Every structure is written in C-alpha cells, then in structure tokens.
mmCIF file of C-alpha atoms in Angstrom:
data_model
loop_
_atom_site.group_PDB
_atom_site.id
_atom_site.type_symbol
_atom_site.label_atom_id
_atom_site.label_comp_id
_atom_site.label_asym_id
_atom_site.label_seq_id
_atom_site.Cartn_x
_atom_site.Cartn_y
_atom_site.Cartn_z
ATOM 1 C CA UNK A 1 153.557 2.418 -4.206
ATOM 2 C CA UNK A 2 151.758 -0.462 -5.761
ATOM 3 C CA UNK A 3 151.696 -2.232 -2.425
ATOM 4 C CA UNK A 4 150.150 0.839 -0.808
ATOM 5 C CA UNK A 5 147.409 0.992 -3.420
ATOM 6 C CA UNK A 6 146.655 -2.683 -3.064
ATOM 7 C CA UNK A 7 146.352 -2.271 0.726
ATOM 8 C CA UNK A 8 143.990 0.690 0.336
ATOM 9 C CA UNK A 9 141.738 -1.237 -2.039
ATOM 10 C CA UNK A 10 141.679 -4.163 0.341
ATOM 11 C CA UNK A 11 140.713 -1.845 3.201
ATOM 12 C CA UNK A 12 137.935 -0.297 1.180
ATOM 13 C CA UNK A 13 136.645 -3.725 0.239
ATOM 14 C CA UNK A 14 136.633 -4.765 3.852
ATOM 15 C CA UNK A 15 134.747 -1.636 4.846
ATOM 16 C CA UNK A 16 132.221 -2.190 2.049
ATOM 17 C CA UNK A 17 131.721 -5.764 3.154
ATOM 18 C CA UNK A 18 131.187 -4.640 6.717
ATOM 19 C CA UNK A 19 128.624 -2.053 5.626
ATOM 20 C CA UNK A 20 126.839 -4.688 3.557
ATOM 21 C CA UNK A 21 126.701 -7.001 6.540
ATOM 22 C CA UNK A 22 125.252 -4.219 8.724
ATOM 23 C CA UNK A 23 122.619 -3.394 6.095
ATOM 24 C CA UNK A 24 121.786 -7.044 5.701
ATOM 25 C CA UNK A 25 121.349 -7.466 9.436
ATOM 26 C CA UNK A 26 119.249 -4.302 9.639
ATOM 27 C CA UNK A 27 117.036 -5.414 6.773
ATOM 28 C CA UNK A 28 116.660 -8.855 8.331
ATOM 29 C CA UNK A 29 115.668 -7.288 11.660
ATOM 30 C CA UNK A 30 113.112 -4.987 9.998
ATOM 31 C CA UNK A 31 111.680 -7.931 8.054
ATOM 32 C CA UNK A 32 111.431 -9.995 11.248
ATOM 33 C CA UNK A 33 109.655 -7.130 13.024
ATOM 34 C CA UNK A 34 107.242 -6.725 10.115
ATOM 35 C CA UNK A 35 106.531 -10.458 10.105
ATOM 36 C CA UNK A 36 105.871 -10.392 13.851
ATOM 37 C CA UNK A 37 103.443 -7.472 13.463
ATOM 38 C CA UNK A 38 101.743 -9.195 10.562
ATOM 39 C CA UNK A 39 101.425 -12.525 12.373
ATOM 40 C CA UNK A 40 100.173 -10.846 15.559
ATOM 41 C CA UNK A 41 97.520 -8.808 13.721
ATOM 42 C CA UNK A 42 96.255 -11.817 11.734
ATOM 43 C CA UNK A 43 96.134 -13.980 14.872
ATOM 44 C CA UNK A 44 94.199 -11.290 16.781
ATOM 45 C CA UNK A 45 91.729 -11.022 13.900
ATOM 46 C CA UNK A 46 91.199 -14.783 13.830
ATOM 47 C CA UNK A 47 90.791 -14.832 17.633
ATOM 48 C CA UNK A 48 88.197 -12.074 17.373
ATOM 49 C CA UNK A 49 86.227 -14.035 14.768
ATOM 50 C CA UNK A 50 86.430 -17.262 16.752
ATOM 51 C CA UNK A 51 85.177 -15.548 19.922
ATOM 52 C CA UNK A 52 82.287 -13.982 17.979
ATOM 53 C CA UNK A 53 81.096 -17.216 16.334
ATOM 54 C CA UNK A 54 78.535 -18.082 19.033
ATOM 55 C CA UNK A 55 76.964 -14.621 19.053
ATOM 56 C CA UNK A 56 76.947 -14.448 15.253
ATOM 57 C CA UNK A 57 75.288 -17.874 14.936
ATOM 58 C CA UNK A 58 72.667 -16.813 17.482
ATOM 59 C CA UNK A 59 72.021 -13.617 15.509
ATOM 60 C CA UNK A 60 71.788 -15.609 12.264
ATOM 61 C CA UNK A 61 69.111 -17.792 13.836
ATOM 62 C CA UNK A 62 67.147 -14.660 14.726
ATOM 63 C CA UNK A 63 67.633 -13.468 11.141
ATOM 64 C CA UNK A 64 65.515 -16.429 9.943
ATOM 65 C CA UNK A 65 62.441 -15.182 11.803
ATOM 66 C CA UNK A 66 59.541 -14.086 9.638
ATOM 67 C CA UNK A 67 57.937 -10.661 9.838
ATOM 68 C CA UNK A 68 54.898 -12.198 11.527
ATOM 69 C CA UNK A 69 57.050 -13.443 14.418
ATOM 70 C CA UNK A 70 58.188 -9.987 15.568
ATOM 71 C CA UNK A 71 56.307 -6.899 16.623
ATOM 72 C CA UNK A 72 58.657 -4.520 14.773
ATOM 73 C CA UNK A 73 59.689 -5.741 11.322
ATOM 74 C CA UNK A 74 62.362 -3.020 11.059
ATOM 75 C CA UNK A 75 64.458 -4.791 13.705
ATOM 76 C CA UNK A 76 64.880 -7.751 11.321
ATOM 77 C CA UNK A 77 66.028 -5.419 8.514
ATOM 78 C CA UNK A 78 68.549 -3.782 10.835
ATOM 79 C CA UNK A 79 69.894 -7.184 11.919
ATOM 80 C CA UNK A 80 70.206 -8.335 8.307
ATOM 81 C CA UNK A 81 72.182 -5.197 7.406
ATOM 82 C CA UNK A 82 74.507 -5.576 10.417
ATOM 83 C CA UNK A 83 75.213 -9.240 9.614
ATOM 84 C CA UNK A 84 75.848 -8.433 5.939
ATOM 85 C CA UNK A 85 78.460 -5.856 6.873
ATOM 86 C CA UNK A 86 80.202 -8.331 9.154
ATOM 87 C CA UNK A 87 80.097 -11.132 6.560
ATOM 88 C CA UNK A 88 81.781 -8.942 3.931
ATOM 89 C CA UNK A 89 84.736 -8.401 6.249
ATOM 90 C CA UNK A 90 84.962 -11.853 7.788
ATOM 91 C CA UNK A 91 84.417 -13.610 4.467
ATOM 92 C CA UNK A 92 87.396 -11.969 2.689
ATOM 93 C CA UNK A 93 90.500 -13.775 3.968
ATOM 94 C CA UNK A 94 92.549 -13.810 0.734
ATOM 95 C CA UNK A 95 94.933 -11.058 1.861
ATOM 96 C CA UNK A 96 95.100 -11.979 5.503
ATOM 97 C CA UNK A 97 98.145 -14.230 5.634
ATOM 98 C CA UNK A 98 101.874 -13.650 6.115
ATOM 99 C CA UNK A 99 103.664 -15.645 3.352
ATOM 100 C CA UNK A 100 107.171 -16.846 4.145
ATOM 101 C CA UNK A 101 108.539 -15.244 0.996
ATOM 102 C CA UNK A 102 106.750 -11.875 1.542
ATOM 103 C CA UNK A 103 108.795 -8.730 1.857
ATOM 104 C CA UNK A 104 108.594 -6.108 4.550
ATOM 105 C CA UNK A 105 106.213 -3.898 2.565
ATOM 106 C CA UNK A 106 103.782 -6.754 1.872
ATOM 107 C CA UNK A 107 103.844 -7.849 5.517
ATOM 108 C CA UNK A 108 103.131 -4.284 6.683
ATOM 109 C CA UNK A 109 100.216 -4.085 4.254
ATOM 110 C CA UNK A 110 98.680 -7.316 5.594
ATOM 111 C CA UNK A 111 99.179 -6.166 9.211
ATOM 112 C CA UNK A 112 97.441 -2.847 8.505
ATOM 113 C CA UNK A 113 94.575 -4.604 6.702
ATOM 114 C CA UNK A 114 94.157 -7.065 9.589
ATOM 115 C CA UNK A 115 94.057 -4.221 12.147
ATOM 116 C CA UNK A 116 91.556 -2.330 9.997
ATOM 117 C CA UNK A 117 89.358 -5.449 9.850
ATOM 118 C CA UNK A 118 89.636 -5.848 13.630
ATOM 119 C CA UNK A 119 88.400 -2.302 14.196
ATOM 120 C CA UNK A 120 85.595 -2.583 11.629
ATOM 121 C CA UNK A 121 84.548 -6.018 12.873
ATOM 122 C CA UNK A 122 84.321 -4.744 16.442
ATOM 123 C CA UNK A 123 81.931 -2.011 15.339
ATOM 124 C CA UNK A 124 79.853 -4.492 13.366
ATOM 125 C CA UNK A 125 79.816 -7.048 16.192
ATOM 126 C CA UNK A 126 78.688 -4.375 18.631
ATOM 127 C CA UNK A 127 75.924 -3.411 16.185
ATOM 128 C CA UNK A 128 74.905 -7.064 15.779
ATOM 129 C CA UNK A 129 74.665 -7.527 19.562
ATOM 130 C CA UNK A 130 72.533 -4.390 19.958
ATOM 131 C CA UNK A 131 70.172 -5.158 17.079
ATOM 132 C CA UNK A 132 69.895 -8.852 18.026
ATOM 133 C CA UNK A 133 68.669 -7.815 21.481
ATOM 134 C CA UNK A 134 66.103 -5.532 19.824
ATOM 135 C CA UNK A 135 64.889 -8.482 17.741
ATOM 136 C CA UNK A 136 64.562 -10.645 20.866
ATOM 137 C CA UNK A 137 62.524 -7.945 22.605
ATOM 138 C CA UNK A 138 60.376 -7.576 19.482
ATOM 139 C CA UNK A 139 59.910 -11.347 19.320
ATOM 140 C CA UNK A 140 58.805 -11.500 22.963
ATOM 141 C CA UNK A 141 56.377 -8.628 22.393
ATOM 142 C CA UNK A 142 54.853 -10.461 19.422
ATOM 143 C CA UNK A 143 54.530 -13.688 21.414
ATOM 144 C CA UNK A 144 52.626 -11.799 24.116
ATOM 145 C CA UNK A 145 50.406 -10.208 21.487
ATOM 146 C CA UNK A 146 49.760 -13.610 19.872
ATOM 147 C CA UNK A 147 48.914 -15.131 23.258
ATOM 148 C CA UNK A 148 46.498 -12.305 23.967
ATOM 149 C CA UNK A 149 44.924 -12.767 20.534
ATOM 150 C CA UNK A 150 44.551 -16.502 21.199
ATOM 151 C CA UNK A 151 42.864 -15.750 24.521
ATOM 152 C CA UNK A 152 40.532 -13.325 22.786
ATOM 153 C CA UNK A 153 39.699 -15.925 20.156
ATOM 154 C CA UNK A 154 38.997 -18.525 22.828
ATOM 155 C CA UNK A 155 36.818 -16.000 24.649
ATOM 156 C CA UNK A 156 34.886 -15.233 21.470
ATOM 157 C CA UNK A 157 34.426 -18.933 20.780
ATOM 158 C CA UNK A 158 33.130 -19.416 24.310
ATOM 159 C CA UNK A 159 30.739 -16.505 23.818
ATOM 160 C CA UNK A 160 29.523 -17.978 20.548
ATOM 161 C CA UNK A 161 28.927 -21.305 22.272
ATOM 162 C CA UNK A 162 27.058 -19.444 25.000
ATOM 163 C CA UNK A 163 24.891 -17.722 22.406
ATOM 164 C CA UNK A 164 24.104 -21.065 20.814
ATOM 165 C CA UNK A 165 23.179 -22.438 24.216
ATOM 166 C CA UNK A 166 21.071 -19.354 24.810
ATOM 167 C CA UNK A 167 19.048 -20.016 21.690
ATOM 168 C CA UNK A 168 18.595 -23.633 22.745
ATOM 169 C CA UNK A 169 17.364 -22.557 26.166
ATOM 170 C CA UNK A 170 15.099 -19.749 24.945
ATOM 171 C CA UNK A 171 11.971 -21.553 26.083
ATOM 172 C CA UNK A 172 13.402 -21.979 29.573
ATOM 173 C CA UNK A 173 14.305 -18.274 29.653
ATOM 174 C CA UNK A 174 10.665 -17.431 29.035
ATOM 175 C CA UNK A 175 9.712 -19.450 32.109
ATOM 176 C CA UNK A 176 12.318 -17.516 34.083
ATOM 177 C CA UNK A 177 10.684 -14.256 33.044
ATOM 178 C CA UNK A 178 7.373 -15.432 34.433
ATOM 179 C CA UNK A 179 8.934 -16.426 37.752
ATOM 180 C CA UNK A 180 10.842 -13.148 38.091
ATOM 181 C CA UNK A 181 7.815 -10.981 37.351
ATOM 182 C CA UNK A 182 5.506 -12.762 39.731
ATOM 183 C CA UNK A 183 7.957 -12.752 42.671
ATOM 184 C CA UNK A 184 8.819 -9.065 42.288
ATOM 185 C CA UNK A 185 5.223 -7.951 41.895
ATOM 186 C CA UNK A 186 4.473 -8.993 45.444
ATOM 187 C CA UNK A 187 6.289 -5.881 46.782
ATOM 188 C CA UNK A 188 5.249 -3.594 43.937
ATOM 189 C CA UNK A 189 7.553 -1.986 41.431
ATOM 190 C CA UNK A 190 8.001 -1.250 37.754
ATOM 191 C CA UNK A 191 8.807 -3.179 34.616
ATOM 192 C CA UNK A 192 12.068 -2.032 33.013
ATOM 193 C CA UNK A 193 12.343 -3.516 29.541
ATOM 194 C CA UNK A 194 11.340 -6.968 30.759
ATOM 195 C CA UNK A 195 13.259 -6.854 34.042
ATOM 196 C CA UNK A 196 11.777 -5.679 37.355
ATOM 197 C CA UNK A 197 12.772 -2.905 39.763
ATOM 198 C CA UNK A 198 10.888 -2.704 43.040
ATOM 199 C CA UNK A 199 9.817 0.458 44.806
ATOM 200 C CA UNK A 200 12.222 1.697 47.533
ATOM 201 C CA UNK A 201 12.170 -0.106 50.844
ATOM 202 C CA UNK A 202 14.602 0.639 53.681
ATOM 203 C CA UNK A 203 16.650 2.771 51.298
ATOM 204 C CA UNK A 204 17.101 -0.026 48.733
ATOM 205 C CA UNK A 205 15.379 -1.217 45.557
ATOM 206 C CA UNK A 206 15.354 -4.844 44.417
ATOM 207 C CA UNK A 207 16.484 -5.478 40.862
ATOM 208 C CA UNK A 208 15.293 -8.763 39.329
ATOM 209 C CA UNK A 209 16.783 -9.969 36.066
ATOM 210 C CA UNK A 210 14.168 -11.739 33.986
ATOM 211 C CA UNK A 211 16.504 -13.747 31.811
ATOM 212 C CA UNK A 212 18.666 -15.309 34.557
ATOM 213 C CA UNK A 213 16.395 -14.650 37.551
ATOM 214 C CA UNK A 214 19.208 -13.285 39.707
ATOM 215 C CA UNK A 215 18.511 -10.379 42.073
ATOM 216 C CA UNK A 216 20.472 -7.568 43.725
ATOM 217 C CA UNK A 217 19.660 -4.738 46.132
ATOM 218 C CA UNK A 218 20.449 -1.281 44.703
ATOM 219 C CA UNK A 219 20.561 1.942 46.800
ATOM 220 C CA UNK A 220 17.403 3.934 46.049
ATOM 221 C CA UNK A 221 19.275 7.120 45.025
ATOM 222 C CA UNK A 222 21.084 5.347 42.179
ATOM 223 C CA UNK A 223 19.682 6.100 38.717
ATOM 224 C CA UNK A 224 18.951 3.373 36.174
ATOM 225 C CA UNK A 225 21.115 3.580 33.043
ATOM 226 C CA UNK A 226 18.988 3.379 29.925
ATOM 227 C CA UNK A 227 18.624 1.767 27.543
ATOM 228 C CA UNK A 228 19.654 -1.627 28.857
ATOM 229 C CA UNK A 229 21.618 -4.200 26.848
ATOM 230 C CA UNK A 230 19.712 -5.861 24.018
ATOM 231 C CA UNK A 231 20.530 -9.364 25.254
ATOM 232 C CA UNK A 232 18.923 -8.723 28.645
ATOM 233 C CA UNK A 233 21.919 -9.909 30.660
ATOM 234 C CA UNK A 234 21.652 -7.152 33.323
ATOM 235 C CA UNK A 235 21.457 -3.434 34.125
ATOM 236 C CA UNK A 236 23.675 -0.608 35.356
ATOM 237 C CA UNK A 237 22.952 2.080 37.966
ATOM 238 C CA UNK A 238 24.892 5.288 38.666
ATOM 239 C CA UNK A 239 25.153 7.944 41.358
ATOM 240 C CA UNK A 240 26.538 11.358 40.373
ATOM 241 C CA UNK A 241 27.243 12.390 43.967
ATOM 242 C CA UNK A 242 29.740 9.575 44.575
ATOM 243 C CA UNK A 243 30.767 8.842 40.980
ATOM 244 C CA UNK A 244 29.899 5.195 41.603
ATOM 245 C CA UNK A 245 28.537 2.796 38.993
ATOM 246 C CA UNK A 246 26.903 -0.518 39.931
ATOM 247 C CA UNK A 247 26.474 -3.164 37.255
ATOM 248 C CA UNK A 248 24.464 -6.322 37.927
ATOM 249 C CA UNK A 249 24.679 -8.889 35.137
ATOM 250 C CA UNK A 250 25.014 -12.552 34.224
ATOM 251 C CA UNK A 251 26.472 -14.558 31.381
ATOM 252 C CA UNK A 252 26.317 -18.132 30.179
ATOM 253 C CA UNK A 253 29.438 -20.216 30.615
ATOM 254 C CA UNK A 254 30.832 -23.348 32.211
ATOM 255 C CA UNK A 255 33.633 -22.254 34.575
ATOM 256 C CA UNK A 256 34.735 -22.179 38.213
ATOM 257 C CA UNK A 257 35.303 -19.424 40.752
ATOM 258 C CA UNK A 258 39.068 -20.004 40.641
ATOM 259 C CA UNK A 259 39.127 -19.825 36.837
ATOM 260 C CA UNK A 260 37.273 -16.509 36.908
ATOM 261 C CA UNK A 261 39.754 -15.140 39.467
ATOM 262 C CA UNK A 262 42.692 -16.307 37.350
ATOM 263 C CA UNK A 263 41.227 -14.499 34.349
ATOM 264 C CA UNK A 264 40.856 -11.254 36.309
ATOM 265 C CA UNK A 265 44.425 -11.554 37.581
ATOM 266 C CA UNK A 266 45.693 -11.868 34.017
ATOM 267 C CA UNK A 267 43.888 -8.681 33.004
ATOM 268 C CA UNK A 268 44.214 -6.580 36.169
ATOM 269 C CA UNK A 269 46.543 -6.013 39.119
ATOM 270 C CA UNK A 270 44.222 -7.592 41.685
ATOM 271 C CA UNK A 271 45.001 -6.306 45.169
ATOM 272 C CA UNK A 272 42.502 -8.429 47.123
ATOM 273 C CA UNK A 273 40.734 -11.651 46.215
ATOM 274 C CA UNK A 274 38.690 -14.421 47.774
ATOM 275 C CA UNK A 275 37.386 -17.724 46.459
ATOM 276 C CA UNK A 276 34.900 -19.627 48.591
ATOM 277 C CA UNK A 277 32.768 -22.387 47.148
ATOM 278 C CA UNK A 278 30.940 -20.861 44.162
ATOM 279 C CA UNK A 279 31.726 -17.226 45.094
ATOM 280 C CA UNK A 280 34.638 -15.173 43.753
ATOM 281 C CA UNK A 281 35.557 -11.689 45.000
ATOM 282 C CA UNK A 282 38.260 -9.467 43.499
ATOM 283 C CA UNK A 283 39.207 -5.821 43.744
ATOM 284 C CA UNK A 284 41.800 -3.659 42.001
ATOM 285 C CA UNK A 285 42.666 -0.052 41.204
ATOM 286 C CA UNK A 286 43.500 1.326 37.773
ATOM 287 C CA UNK A 287 44.056 4.961 36.830
ATOM 288 C CA UNK A 288 42.484 6.228 40.041
ATOM 289 C CA UNK A 289 39.364 4.057 39.692
ATOM 290 C CA UNK A 290 38.604 1.290 42.187
ATOM 291 C CA UNK A 291 36.778 -1.823 40.998
ATOM 292 C CA UNK A 292 35.119 -4.331 43.319
ATOM 293 C CA UNK A 293 33.611 -7.476 41.812
ATOM 294 C CA UNK A 294 31.558 -10.313 43.318
ATOM 295 C CA UNK A 295 30.595 -13.367 41.262
ATOM 296 C CA UNK A 296 28.388 -16.369 41.913
ATOM 297 C CA UNK A 297 29.306 -19.312 39.694
ATOM 298 C CA UNK A 298 26.541 -21.664 38.585
ATOM 299 C CA UNK A 299 26.538 -24.799 36.417
ATOM 300 C CA UNK A 300 25.860 -22.819 33.235
ATOM 301 C CA UNK A 301 25.944 -19.133 34.144
ATOM 302 C CA UNK A 302 27.888 -16.587 36.159
ATOM 303 C CA UNK A 303 26.081 -13.790 38.016
ATOM 304 C CA UNK A 304 28.123 -10.665 38.782
ATOM 305 C CA UNK A 305 27.762 -7.422 40.654
ATOM 306 C CA UNK A 306 30.492 -4.890 39.948
ATOM 307 C CA UNK A 307 31.212 -1.530 41.592
ATOM 308 C CA UNK A 308 33.477 1.160 40.137
ATOM 309 C CA UNK A 309 34.206 4.492 41.798
ATOM 310 C CA UNK A 310 36.931 7.142 42.192
ATOM 311 C CA UNK A 311 39.630 6.217 44.676
ATOM 312 C CA UNK A 312 39.223 9.535 46.494
ATOM 313 C CA UNK A 313 35.605 8.597 47.351
ATOM 314 C CA UNK A 314 36.601 5.392 49.142
ATOM 315 C CA UNK A 315 35.259 6.631 52.492
ATOM 316 C CA UNK A 316 31.769 7.131 51.029
ATOM 317 C CA UNK A 317 31.715 4.296 48.510
ATOM 318 C CA UNK A 318 33.213 1.594 50.725
ATOM 319 C CA UNK A 319 30.125 1.287 52.975
ATOM 320 C CA UNK A 320 27.870 1.139 49.894
ATOM 321 C CA UNK A 321 29.888 -1.809 48.573
ATOM 322 C CA UNK A 322 29.781 -3.558 51.954
ATOM 323 C CA UNK A 323 26.025 -3.199 52.142
ATOM 324 C CA UNK A 324 25.145 -3.941 48.516
ATOM 325 C CA UNK A 325 27.570 -6.625 47.293
ATOM 326 C CA UNK A 326 26.274 -9.433 49.565
ATOM 327 C CA UNK A 327 22.716 -8.902 48.277
ATOM 328 C CA UNK A 328 23.508 -10.552 44.935
ATOM 329 C CA UNK A 329 21.576 -13.818 44.699
ATOM 330 C CA UNK A 330 21.479 -16.280 41.843
ATOM 331 C CA UNK A 331 18.932 -19.033 42.419
ATOM 332 C CA UNK A 332 18.853 -19.864 38.724
ATOM 333 C CA UNK A 333 22.520 -19.541 37.794
ATOM 334 C CA UNK A 334 22.088 -22.612 35.615
ATOM 335 C CA UNK A 335 20.551 -20.322 33.025
ATOM 336 C CA UNK A 336 16.983 -20.235 34.218
ATOM 337 C CA UNK A 337 16.117 -23.851 33.562
#
C-alpha cells in the first residue's frame, strides 16, 4: 500500500514537472515573440526618422526665413507648427528601447508606442512636406515681387535723372520750341499748348512736339485728347469709330533699341518684334487689345508712337498702323540740343 502511494506521488510530481516545463517553454516563446515585435517596431521607427532627416533639415532651413522673405507669412507659421509636432515625437526616445530584462508586457507596451509614433510621425512628415513646398512657392513669389520692386526703383531713379537732365537742358528745349513752331507754320496749323498740329493734308495732320522736336503724321479724323501732359512729352489722339488710340511721345534716357525691346518683353507677351539700328518695333495682345509700338532711340531721348485698338478691329486698324507708324521722325532725339 505504501509502495502504491509512493508511486502515485512520484507520478504526480512527474506530471507537474512536465506541465511546468510546458508553461516555461510557452512563456519563453511568448516573450521571444514580444521581443521580436518590440525590436521590429523600434527599428522601423528609427529607419523612418533616418530617412526623413534630409527633408526635415531642409524644412528647418526654410523655417529660418524671415517674414519679409516670403509672400505669405502664414506659411512660415504652418511650417513651424508642423516641425514642432514632429520634434515632440522624434525627440522623446526614453521609452523606445527593448531592455534585455524586460518582460512580455513591457515589450508589448514599447512595441505599441513605437507603432503609434510611426503612424503619427508619418502624418507629421507628410504635413511638413506639404507646408515646406508652400513656403518655397511663397519664397519664389516674394523674390519675383522684390525683383519687380527693384526694377521699379531703378526706373524711378532713371526718371529722376532724366528730370534733372531736363532742367539742365531747359534752355536748349526753348530753342527746340522755336524750331518746331517755325517749321510747322509753313503749312499752316494751330498751336496746341505749345506743340503744333497742322491743318489736314492728304487725309493726315502733322503733329510737331515742341520739347523734343519729333513729328508724326496723324489721320485727320482722329481727335486730340486734351489736356496734354504737363511735361510736354507728347500727345494722344483717338478715334471712336475704330476704338484706336495713337500716342506720340518722347522721354529722356540713355538706352539702346535692344534694351527697350528687352524691357517690353519682360512686361508683355510680345508676339512680333524688330530691332534695326536705332529703331525698335514690338507688338502684343492683352485682354483683347492689340498694341503696336515703334521707337526711335537717340543719344539722350527715345521717341515713340504707340497704337492700341480692339483685336476685332484689326482689319480696319491694321492699315492705319501701316500708314502712320513709319511717319514718326526724331531729328532731335538727343533732347533738342
């Protein structure tokens, strides 16, 4: 009897030992799986951060731009917010490791936190990429605006220099007035605020600018626009029937025909152009209005005749341009001296 009891106890002990071994193996397997998941998640998070370093550094460089360097200041605020969100996640690495002595529960916690950071970081990195592109576009827009402002400033400085030169040459301008009046009076005409407009002849009237002494033939049915400019640089004429406006003018300035064409090409979509010696011709269309421009470049001044008219009246206005544009003359394009 005693032997039987002893055998039963031994059997139970063996069974218990076997169960313990199975549990131990099962626990070891679960721990190994948890460690693998933890290690994999942490490694994927680190790989994500490493791959994003270049884009993040580029975005951080954009973040240093000042408000004056972008057209839309809000894009910088958006980029700053996106980078801050990413830094809060990427900067906290205290819990993102898989210690050798950690249990299954701790390893699962780290794996879940790493996966959560991966998902959140992806959203933030996508936001950073989108906003960074907006900042670049805003930066380019501001650069264009600054360049345009610089051109305007240079233009204003050139105009101021021209005005100074004008005051210096005022005595010579007075001599030009005398020449213009006497030459135009030979055919008869009328004084228009110091300039001269001849009576019609062969369907045209001769306009003589007193200040610069340039001339142009204007169709007789075009009406004079009044009053003229205070600086006496030219006059405009209009025709209601065709919707055409002719402007004959001059301005002081030291330039070339090619430089004038380049300027027009920067400001307009020029469809036809010609540069020959001291003459520049350009034409373009904007918002249904055709513009044709002919310039004669002198040592100190530029004489211009410009035509604008509706595109739909090309058939009527084209022959007027062909007849009138070549009549521009500028014998005193050096400013009348």
